PDB file of C-alpha atoms in Angstrom:
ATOM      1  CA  UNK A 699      65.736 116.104 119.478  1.00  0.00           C
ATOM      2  CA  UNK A 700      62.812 116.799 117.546  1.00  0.00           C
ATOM      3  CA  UNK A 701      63.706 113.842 114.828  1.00  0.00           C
ATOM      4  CA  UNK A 702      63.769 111.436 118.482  1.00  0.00           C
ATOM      5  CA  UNK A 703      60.639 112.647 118.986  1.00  0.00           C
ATOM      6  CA  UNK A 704      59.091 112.178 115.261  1.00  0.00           C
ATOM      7  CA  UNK A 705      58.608 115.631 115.397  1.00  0.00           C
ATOM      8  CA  UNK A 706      59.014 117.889 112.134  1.00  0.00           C
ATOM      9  CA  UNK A 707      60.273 120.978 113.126  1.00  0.00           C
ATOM     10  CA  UNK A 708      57.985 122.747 110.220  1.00  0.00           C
ATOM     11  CA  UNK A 709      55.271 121.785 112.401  1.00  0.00           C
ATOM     12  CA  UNK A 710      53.225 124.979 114.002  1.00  0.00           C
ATOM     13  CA  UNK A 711      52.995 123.293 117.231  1.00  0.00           C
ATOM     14  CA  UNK A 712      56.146 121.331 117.653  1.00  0.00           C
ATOM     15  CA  UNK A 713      57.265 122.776 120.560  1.00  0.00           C
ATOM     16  CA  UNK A 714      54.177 122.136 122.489  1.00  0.00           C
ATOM     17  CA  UNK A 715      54.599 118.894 121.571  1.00  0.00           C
ATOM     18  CA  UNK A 716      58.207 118.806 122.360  1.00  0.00           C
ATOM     19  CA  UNK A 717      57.831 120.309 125.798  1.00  0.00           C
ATOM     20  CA  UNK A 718      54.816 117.876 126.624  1.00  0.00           C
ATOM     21  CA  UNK A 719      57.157 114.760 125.882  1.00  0.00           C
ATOM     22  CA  UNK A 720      60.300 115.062 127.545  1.00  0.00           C
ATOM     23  CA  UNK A 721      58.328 115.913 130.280  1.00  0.00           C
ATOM     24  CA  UNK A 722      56.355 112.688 129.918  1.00  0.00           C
ATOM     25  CA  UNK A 723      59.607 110.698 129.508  1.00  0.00           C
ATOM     26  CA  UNK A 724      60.528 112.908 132.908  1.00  0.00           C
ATOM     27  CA  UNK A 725      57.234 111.331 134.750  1.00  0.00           C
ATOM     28  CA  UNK A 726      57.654 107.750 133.509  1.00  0.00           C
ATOM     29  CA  UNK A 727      60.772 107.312 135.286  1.00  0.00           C
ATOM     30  CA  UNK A 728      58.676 108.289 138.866  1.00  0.00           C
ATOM     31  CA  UNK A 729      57.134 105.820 140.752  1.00  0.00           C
ATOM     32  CA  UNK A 730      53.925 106.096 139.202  1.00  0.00           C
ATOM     33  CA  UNK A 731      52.348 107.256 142.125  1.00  0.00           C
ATOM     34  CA  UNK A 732      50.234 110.912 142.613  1.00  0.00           C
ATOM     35  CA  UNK A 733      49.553 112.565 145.178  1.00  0.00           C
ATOM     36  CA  UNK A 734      45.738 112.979 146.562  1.00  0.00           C
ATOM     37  CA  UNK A 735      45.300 116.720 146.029  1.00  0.00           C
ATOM     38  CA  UNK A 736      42.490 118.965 145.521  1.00  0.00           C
ATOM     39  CA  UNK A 737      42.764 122.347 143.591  1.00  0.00           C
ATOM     40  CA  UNK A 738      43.722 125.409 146.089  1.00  0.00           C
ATOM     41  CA  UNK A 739      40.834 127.477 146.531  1.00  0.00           C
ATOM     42  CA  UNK A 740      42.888 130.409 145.431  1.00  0.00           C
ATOM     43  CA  UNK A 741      44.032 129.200 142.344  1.00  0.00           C
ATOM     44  CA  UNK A 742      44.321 131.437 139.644  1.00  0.00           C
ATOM     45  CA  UNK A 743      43.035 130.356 136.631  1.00  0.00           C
ATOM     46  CA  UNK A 744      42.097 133.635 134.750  1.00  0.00           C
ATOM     47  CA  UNK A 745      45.972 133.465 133.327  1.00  0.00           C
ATOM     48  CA  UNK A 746      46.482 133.771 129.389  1.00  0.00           C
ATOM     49  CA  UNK A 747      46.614 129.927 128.220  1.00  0.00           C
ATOM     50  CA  UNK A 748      50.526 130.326 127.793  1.00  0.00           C
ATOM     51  CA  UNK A 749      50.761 130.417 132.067  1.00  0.00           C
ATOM     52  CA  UNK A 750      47.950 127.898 132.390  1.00  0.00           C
ATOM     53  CA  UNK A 751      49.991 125.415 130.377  1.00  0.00           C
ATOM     54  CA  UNK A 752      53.102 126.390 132.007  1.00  0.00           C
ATOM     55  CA  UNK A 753      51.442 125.961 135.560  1.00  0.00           C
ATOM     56  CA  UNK A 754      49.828 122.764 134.644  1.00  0.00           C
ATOM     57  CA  UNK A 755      52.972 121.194 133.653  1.00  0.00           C
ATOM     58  CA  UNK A 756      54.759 122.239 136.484  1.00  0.00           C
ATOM     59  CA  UNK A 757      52.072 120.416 138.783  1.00  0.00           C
ATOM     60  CA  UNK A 758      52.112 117.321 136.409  1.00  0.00           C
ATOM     61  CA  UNK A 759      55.649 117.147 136.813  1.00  0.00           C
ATOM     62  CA  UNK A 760      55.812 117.253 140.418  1.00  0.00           C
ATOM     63  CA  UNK A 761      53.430 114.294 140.200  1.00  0.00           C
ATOM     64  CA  UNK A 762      49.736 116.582 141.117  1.00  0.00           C
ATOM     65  CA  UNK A 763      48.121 115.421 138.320  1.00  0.00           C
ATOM     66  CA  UNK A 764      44.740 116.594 140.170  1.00  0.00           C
ATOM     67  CA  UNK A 765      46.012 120.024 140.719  1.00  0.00           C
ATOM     68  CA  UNK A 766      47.483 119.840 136.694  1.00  0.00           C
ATOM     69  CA  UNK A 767      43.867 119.001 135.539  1.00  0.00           C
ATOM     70  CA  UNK A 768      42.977 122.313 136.970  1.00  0.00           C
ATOM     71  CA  UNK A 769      45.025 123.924 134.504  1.00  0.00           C
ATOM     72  CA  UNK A 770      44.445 121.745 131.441  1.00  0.00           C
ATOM     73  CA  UNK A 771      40.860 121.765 131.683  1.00  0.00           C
ATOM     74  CA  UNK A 772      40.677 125.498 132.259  1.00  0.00           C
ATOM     75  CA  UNK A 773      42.661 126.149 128.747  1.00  0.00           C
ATOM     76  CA  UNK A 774      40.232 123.116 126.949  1.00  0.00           C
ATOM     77  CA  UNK A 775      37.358 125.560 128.389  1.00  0.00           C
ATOM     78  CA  UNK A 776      38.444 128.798 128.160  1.00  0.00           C
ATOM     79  CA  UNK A 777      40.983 128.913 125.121  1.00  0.00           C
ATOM     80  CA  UNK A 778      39.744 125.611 123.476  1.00  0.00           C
ATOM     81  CA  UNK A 779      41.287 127.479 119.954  1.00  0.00           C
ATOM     82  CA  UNK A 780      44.753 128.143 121.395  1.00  0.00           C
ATOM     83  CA  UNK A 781      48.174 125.915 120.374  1.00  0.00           C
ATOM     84  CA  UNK A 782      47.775 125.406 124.397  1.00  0.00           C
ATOM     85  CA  UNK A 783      44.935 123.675 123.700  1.00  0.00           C
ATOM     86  CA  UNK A 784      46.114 120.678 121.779  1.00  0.00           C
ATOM     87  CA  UNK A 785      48.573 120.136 124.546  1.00  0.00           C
ATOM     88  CA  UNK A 786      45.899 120.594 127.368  1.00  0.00           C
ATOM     89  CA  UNK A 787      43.977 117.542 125.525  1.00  0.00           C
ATOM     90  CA  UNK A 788      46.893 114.972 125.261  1.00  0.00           C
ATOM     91  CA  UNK A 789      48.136 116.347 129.448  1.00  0.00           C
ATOM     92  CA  UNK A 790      44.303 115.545 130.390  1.00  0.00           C
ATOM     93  CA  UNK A 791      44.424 111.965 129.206  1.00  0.00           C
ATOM     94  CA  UNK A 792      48.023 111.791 130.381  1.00  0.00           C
ATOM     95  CA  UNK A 793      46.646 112.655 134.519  1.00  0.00           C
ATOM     96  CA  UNK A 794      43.980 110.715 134.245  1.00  0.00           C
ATOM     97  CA  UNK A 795      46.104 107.567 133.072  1.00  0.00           C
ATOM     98  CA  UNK A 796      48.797 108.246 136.027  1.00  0.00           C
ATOM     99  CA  UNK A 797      46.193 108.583 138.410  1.00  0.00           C
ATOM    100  CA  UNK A 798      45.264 105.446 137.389  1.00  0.00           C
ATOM    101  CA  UNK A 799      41.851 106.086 135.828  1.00  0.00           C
ATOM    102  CA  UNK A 800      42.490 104.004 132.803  1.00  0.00           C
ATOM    103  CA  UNK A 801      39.147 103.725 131.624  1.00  0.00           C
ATOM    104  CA  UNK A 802      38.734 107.653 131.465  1.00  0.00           C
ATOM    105  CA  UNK A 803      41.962 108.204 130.122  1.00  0.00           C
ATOM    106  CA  UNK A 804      41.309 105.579 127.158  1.00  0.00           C
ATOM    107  CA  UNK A 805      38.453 107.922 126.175  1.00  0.00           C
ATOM    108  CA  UNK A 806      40.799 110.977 126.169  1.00  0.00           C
ATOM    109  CA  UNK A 807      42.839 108.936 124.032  1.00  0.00           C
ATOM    110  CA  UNK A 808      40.846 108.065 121.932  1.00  0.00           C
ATOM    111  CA  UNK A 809      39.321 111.463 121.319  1.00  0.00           C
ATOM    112  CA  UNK A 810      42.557 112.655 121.020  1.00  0.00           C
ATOM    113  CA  UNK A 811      43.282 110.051 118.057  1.00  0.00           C
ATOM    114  CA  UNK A 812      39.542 110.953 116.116  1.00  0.00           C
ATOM    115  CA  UNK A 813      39.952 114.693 116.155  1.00  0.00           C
ATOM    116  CA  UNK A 814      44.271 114.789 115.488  1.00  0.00           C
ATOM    117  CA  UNK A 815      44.844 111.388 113.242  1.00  0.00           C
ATOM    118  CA  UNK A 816      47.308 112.887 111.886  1.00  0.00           C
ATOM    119  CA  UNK A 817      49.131 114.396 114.630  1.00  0.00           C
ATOM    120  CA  UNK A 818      52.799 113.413 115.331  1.00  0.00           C
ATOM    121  CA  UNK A 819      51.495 112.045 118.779  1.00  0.00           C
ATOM    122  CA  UNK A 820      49.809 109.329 117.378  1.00  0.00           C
ATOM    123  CA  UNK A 821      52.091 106.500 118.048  1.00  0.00           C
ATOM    124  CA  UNK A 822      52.096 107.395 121.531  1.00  0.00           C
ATOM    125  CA  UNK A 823      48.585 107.791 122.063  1.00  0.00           C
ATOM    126  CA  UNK A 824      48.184 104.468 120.272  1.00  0.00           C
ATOM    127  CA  UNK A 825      50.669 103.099 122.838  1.00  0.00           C
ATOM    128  CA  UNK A 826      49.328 104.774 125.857  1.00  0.00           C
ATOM    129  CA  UNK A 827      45.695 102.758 125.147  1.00  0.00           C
ATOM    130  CA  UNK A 828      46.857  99.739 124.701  1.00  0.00           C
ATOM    131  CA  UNK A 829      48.517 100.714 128.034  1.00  0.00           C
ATOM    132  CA  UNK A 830      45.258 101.242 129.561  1.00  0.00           C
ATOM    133  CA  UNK A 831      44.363  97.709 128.886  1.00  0.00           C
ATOM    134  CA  UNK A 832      47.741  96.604 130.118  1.00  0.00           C
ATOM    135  CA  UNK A 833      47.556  97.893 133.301  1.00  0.00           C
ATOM    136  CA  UNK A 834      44.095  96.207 134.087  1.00  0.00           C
ATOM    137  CA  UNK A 835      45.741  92.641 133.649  1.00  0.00           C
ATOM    138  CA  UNK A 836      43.822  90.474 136.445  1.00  0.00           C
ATOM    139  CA  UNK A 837      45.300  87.463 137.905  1.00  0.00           C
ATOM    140  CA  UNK A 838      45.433  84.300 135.491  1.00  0.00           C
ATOM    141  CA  UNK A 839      41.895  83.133 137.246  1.00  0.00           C
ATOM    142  CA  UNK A 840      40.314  86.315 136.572  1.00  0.00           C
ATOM    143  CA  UNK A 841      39.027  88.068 133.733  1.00  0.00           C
ATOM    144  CA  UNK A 842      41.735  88.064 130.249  1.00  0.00           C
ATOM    145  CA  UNK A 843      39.306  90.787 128.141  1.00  0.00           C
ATOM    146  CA  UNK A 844      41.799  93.013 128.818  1.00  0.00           C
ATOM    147  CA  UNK A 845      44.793  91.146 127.784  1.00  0.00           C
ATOM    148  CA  UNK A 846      43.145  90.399 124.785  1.00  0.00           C
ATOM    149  CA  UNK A 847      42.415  94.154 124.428  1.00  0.00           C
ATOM    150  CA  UNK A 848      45.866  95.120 124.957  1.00  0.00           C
ATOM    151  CA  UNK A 849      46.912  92.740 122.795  1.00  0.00           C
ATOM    152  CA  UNK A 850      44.817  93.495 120.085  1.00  0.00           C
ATOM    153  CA  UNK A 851      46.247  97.909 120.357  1.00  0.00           C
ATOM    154  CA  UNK A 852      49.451  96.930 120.251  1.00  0.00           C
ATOM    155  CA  UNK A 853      49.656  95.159 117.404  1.00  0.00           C
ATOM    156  CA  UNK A 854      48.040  98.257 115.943  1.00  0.00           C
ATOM    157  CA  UNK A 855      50.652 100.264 117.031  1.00  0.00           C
ATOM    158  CA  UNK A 856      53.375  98.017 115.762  1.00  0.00           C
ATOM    159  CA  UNK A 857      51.360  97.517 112.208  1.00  0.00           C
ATOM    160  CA  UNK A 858      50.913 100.917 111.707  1.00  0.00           C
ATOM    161  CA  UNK A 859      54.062 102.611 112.961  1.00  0.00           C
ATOM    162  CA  UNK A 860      56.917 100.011 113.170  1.00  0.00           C
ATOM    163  CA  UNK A 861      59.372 102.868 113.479  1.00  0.00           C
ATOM    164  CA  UNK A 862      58.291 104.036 116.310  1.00  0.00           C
ATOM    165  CA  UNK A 863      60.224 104.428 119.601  1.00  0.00           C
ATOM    166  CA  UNK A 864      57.459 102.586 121.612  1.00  0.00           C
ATOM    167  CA  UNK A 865      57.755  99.344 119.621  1.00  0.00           C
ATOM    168  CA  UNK A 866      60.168  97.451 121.654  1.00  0.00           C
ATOM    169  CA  UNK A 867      58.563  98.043 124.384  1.00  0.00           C
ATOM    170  CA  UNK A 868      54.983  97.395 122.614  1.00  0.00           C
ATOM    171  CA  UNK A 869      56.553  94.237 121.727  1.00  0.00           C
ATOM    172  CA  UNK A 870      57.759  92.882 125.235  1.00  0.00           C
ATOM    173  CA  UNK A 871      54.774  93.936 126.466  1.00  0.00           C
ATOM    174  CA  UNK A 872      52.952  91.998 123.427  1.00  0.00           C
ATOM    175  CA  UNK A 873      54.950  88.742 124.845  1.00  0.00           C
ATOM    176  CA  UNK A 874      53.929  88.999 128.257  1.00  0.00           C
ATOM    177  CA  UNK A 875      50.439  89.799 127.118  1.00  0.00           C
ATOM    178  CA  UNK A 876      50.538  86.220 125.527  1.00  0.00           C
ATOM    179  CA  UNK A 877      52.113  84.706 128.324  1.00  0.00           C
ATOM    180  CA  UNK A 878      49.265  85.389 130.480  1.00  0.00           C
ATOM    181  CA  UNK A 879      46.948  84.511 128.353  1.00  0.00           C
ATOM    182  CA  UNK A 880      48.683  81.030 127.657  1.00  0.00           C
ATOM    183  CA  UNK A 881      49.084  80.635 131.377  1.00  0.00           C
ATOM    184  CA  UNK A 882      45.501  80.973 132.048  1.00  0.00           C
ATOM    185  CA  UNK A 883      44.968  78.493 129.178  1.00  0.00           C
ATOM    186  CA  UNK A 884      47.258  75.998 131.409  1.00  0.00           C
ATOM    187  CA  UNK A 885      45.460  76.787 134.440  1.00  0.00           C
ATOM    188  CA  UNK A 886      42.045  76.195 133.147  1.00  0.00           C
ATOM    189  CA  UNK A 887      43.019  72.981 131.632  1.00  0.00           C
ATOM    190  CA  UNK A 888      44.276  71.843 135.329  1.00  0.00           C
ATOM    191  CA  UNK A 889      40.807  72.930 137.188  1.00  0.00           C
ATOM    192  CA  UNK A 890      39.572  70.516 134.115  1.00  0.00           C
ATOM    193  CA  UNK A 891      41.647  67.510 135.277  1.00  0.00           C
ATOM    194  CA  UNK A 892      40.917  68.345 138.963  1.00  0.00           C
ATOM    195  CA  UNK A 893      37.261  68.021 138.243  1.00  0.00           C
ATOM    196  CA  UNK A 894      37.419  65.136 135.718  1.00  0.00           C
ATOM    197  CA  UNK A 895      36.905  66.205 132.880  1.00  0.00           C
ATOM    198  CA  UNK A 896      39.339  65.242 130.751  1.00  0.00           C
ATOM    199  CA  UNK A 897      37.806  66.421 127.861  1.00  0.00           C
ATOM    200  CA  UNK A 898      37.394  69.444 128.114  1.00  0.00           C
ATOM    201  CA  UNK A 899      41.484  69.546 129.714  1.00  0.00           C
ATOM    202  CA  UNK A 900      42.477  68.311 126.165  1.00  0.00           C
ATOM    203  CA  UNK A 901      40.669  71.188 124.282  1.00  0.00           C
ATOM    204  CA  UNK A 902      42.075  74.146 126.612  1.00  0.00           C
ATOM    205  CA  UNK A 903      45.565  72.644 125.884  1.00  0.00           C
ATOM    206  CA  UNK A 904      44.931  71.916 121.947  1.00  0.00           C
ATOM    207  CA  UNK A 905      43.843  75.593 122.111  1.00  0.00           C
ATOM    208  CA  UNK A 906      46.844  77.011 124.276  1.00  0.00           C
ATOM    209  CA  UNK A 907      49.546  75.374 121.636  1.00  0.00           C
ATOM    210  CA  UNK A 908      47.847  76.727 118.678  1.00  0.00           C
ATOM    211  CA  UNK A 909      47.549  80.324 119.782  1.00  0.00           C
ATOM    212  CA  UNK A 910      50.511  80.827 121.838  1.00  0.00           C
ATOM    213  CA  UNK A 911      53.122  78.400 120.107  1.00  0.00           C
ATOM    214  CA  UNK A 912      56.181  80.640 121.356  1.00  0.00           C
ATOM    215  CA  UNK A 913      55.441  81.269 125.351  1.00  0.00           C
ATOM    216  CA  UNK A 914      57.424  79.327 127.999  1.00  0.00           C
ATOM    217  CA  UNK A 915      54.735  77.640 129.752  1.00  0.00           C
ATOM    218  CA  UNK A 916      54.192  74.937 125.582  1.00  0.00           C
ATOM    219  CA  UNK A 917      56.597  72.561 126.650  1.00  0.00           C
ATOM    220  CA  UNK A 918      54.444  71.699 130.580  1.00  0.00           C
ATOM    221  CA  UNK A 919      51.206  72.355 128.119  1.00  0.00           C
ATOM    222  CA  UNK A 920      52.403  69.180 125.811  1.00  0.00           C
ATOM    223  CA  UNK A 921      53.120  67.342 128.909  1.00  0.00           C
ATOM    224  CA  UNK A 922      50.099  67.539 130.060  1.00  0.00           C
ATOM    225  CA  UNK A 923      48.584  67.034 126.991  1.00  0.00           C
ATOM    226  CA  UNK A 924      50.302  63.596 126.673  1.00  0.00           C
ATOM    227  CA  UNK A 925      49.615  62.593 130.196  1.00  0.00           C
ATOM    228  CA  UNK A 926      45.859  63.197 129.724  1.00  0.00           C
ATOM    229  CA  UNK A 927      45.463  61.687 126.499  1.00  0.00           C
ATOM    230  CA  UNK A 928      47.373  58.440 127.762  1.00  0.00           C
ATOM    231  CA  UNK A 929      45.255  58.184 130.678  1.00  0.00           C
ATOM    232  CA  UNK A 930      42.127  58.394 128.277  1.00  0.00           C
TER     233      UNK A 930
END
């Protein structure tokens, strides 16, 4: 388990770490949904930080990420120099990304990353921010900075750990990354047409088979490509 994991078992905080993952891998295969909860106004939170984590992952597994927060945050302020502690930071960026607060959980990520680079839970943070972008993919009309973002962490995360057991889905989601940005290409290229200007058509489509040779939608963008250029 702990080599699955990328975990070395001469590590002082392993099973932290161990605990905190499997029940990640327990939470991804939810709905990704969370209950609206607010802390109980009789919570106790003057526990030692061992029952605090315990507590917190008990909520976070049952999907209360707000209630969990509780718990995390109290260890962070109260026993900031505990093992606890480093598993309170990576469970606060974890709610905050399942409550679907990507652009706060990014930070916790990242903060995570500068002050543990070294930490065994790097691939997965590294995937879980590129995730961040990934979830805030906009229609093809819409804005594609974040496509471009989550592009751009992935293929971190596959340069820098291509052992990892998030690369294959890093990948896929690398491919459908490009798809919608190649799509979006396509559709710009037909408002272009629509509004006569052929031009600028040709350039969007020179530009979509260039940067995104290998997604479905090349063979309809040399189509068009052919079709406009005739009609020039």
């Amino acid at each position: 388990m702990n080599l699955l994991l990328g975990i070395s078992p001469r590590h002082p905080l392993h099973l932290v770490f161990i605990i905190a993952l499997l029940a990640l891998l327990a939470g991804c295969s939810a709905s990704g949904k969370f209950f609206e909860d607010t802390a109980p106004k009789d919570m106790d939170l003057s526990m030692a930080p061992q029952i605090l984590a315990q507590k917190g992952m008990e909520e976070y597994n049952r999907g209360k990420y707000f209630v969990a927060l509780e718990y995390f945050n109290t260890i962070l302020d109260n026993h900031r120099f505990t093992p606890e502690a480093l598993l309170a930071e990576l469970k606060v960026a974890d709610c905050h990304y399942y409550m679907e607060k990507y652009t706060e959980a990014y930070v916790y990520y990242e903060k995570f990353e500068e002050m543990h680079p070294t930490n065994e839970a790097i691939p997965y943070v590294m995937y879980q921010k590129a995730m961040c972008y990934y979830k805030r993919i906009d229609t093809i009309d819409r804005d594609i900075s974040n496509a471009k973002k989550a592009i751009e962490r992935f293929q971190l995360l596959v340069k820098a750990y291509p052992e990892s057991p998030y690369i294959t889905d890093a990948e896929a989601k690398l491919r459908a990354s490009r798809e919608f940005l190649a799509n979006h290409e396509f559709s710009v290229a037909k408002f272009y047409i629509r509004t006569k200007e052929p031009g600028q058509a040709v350039v969007r489509l020179n530009y979509l088979l260039a940067m995104y040779p290998q997604t479905e939608i090349v063979s309809q963008a040399r189509d068009l490509l052919s079709e406009v250029e005739a009609k020039r």
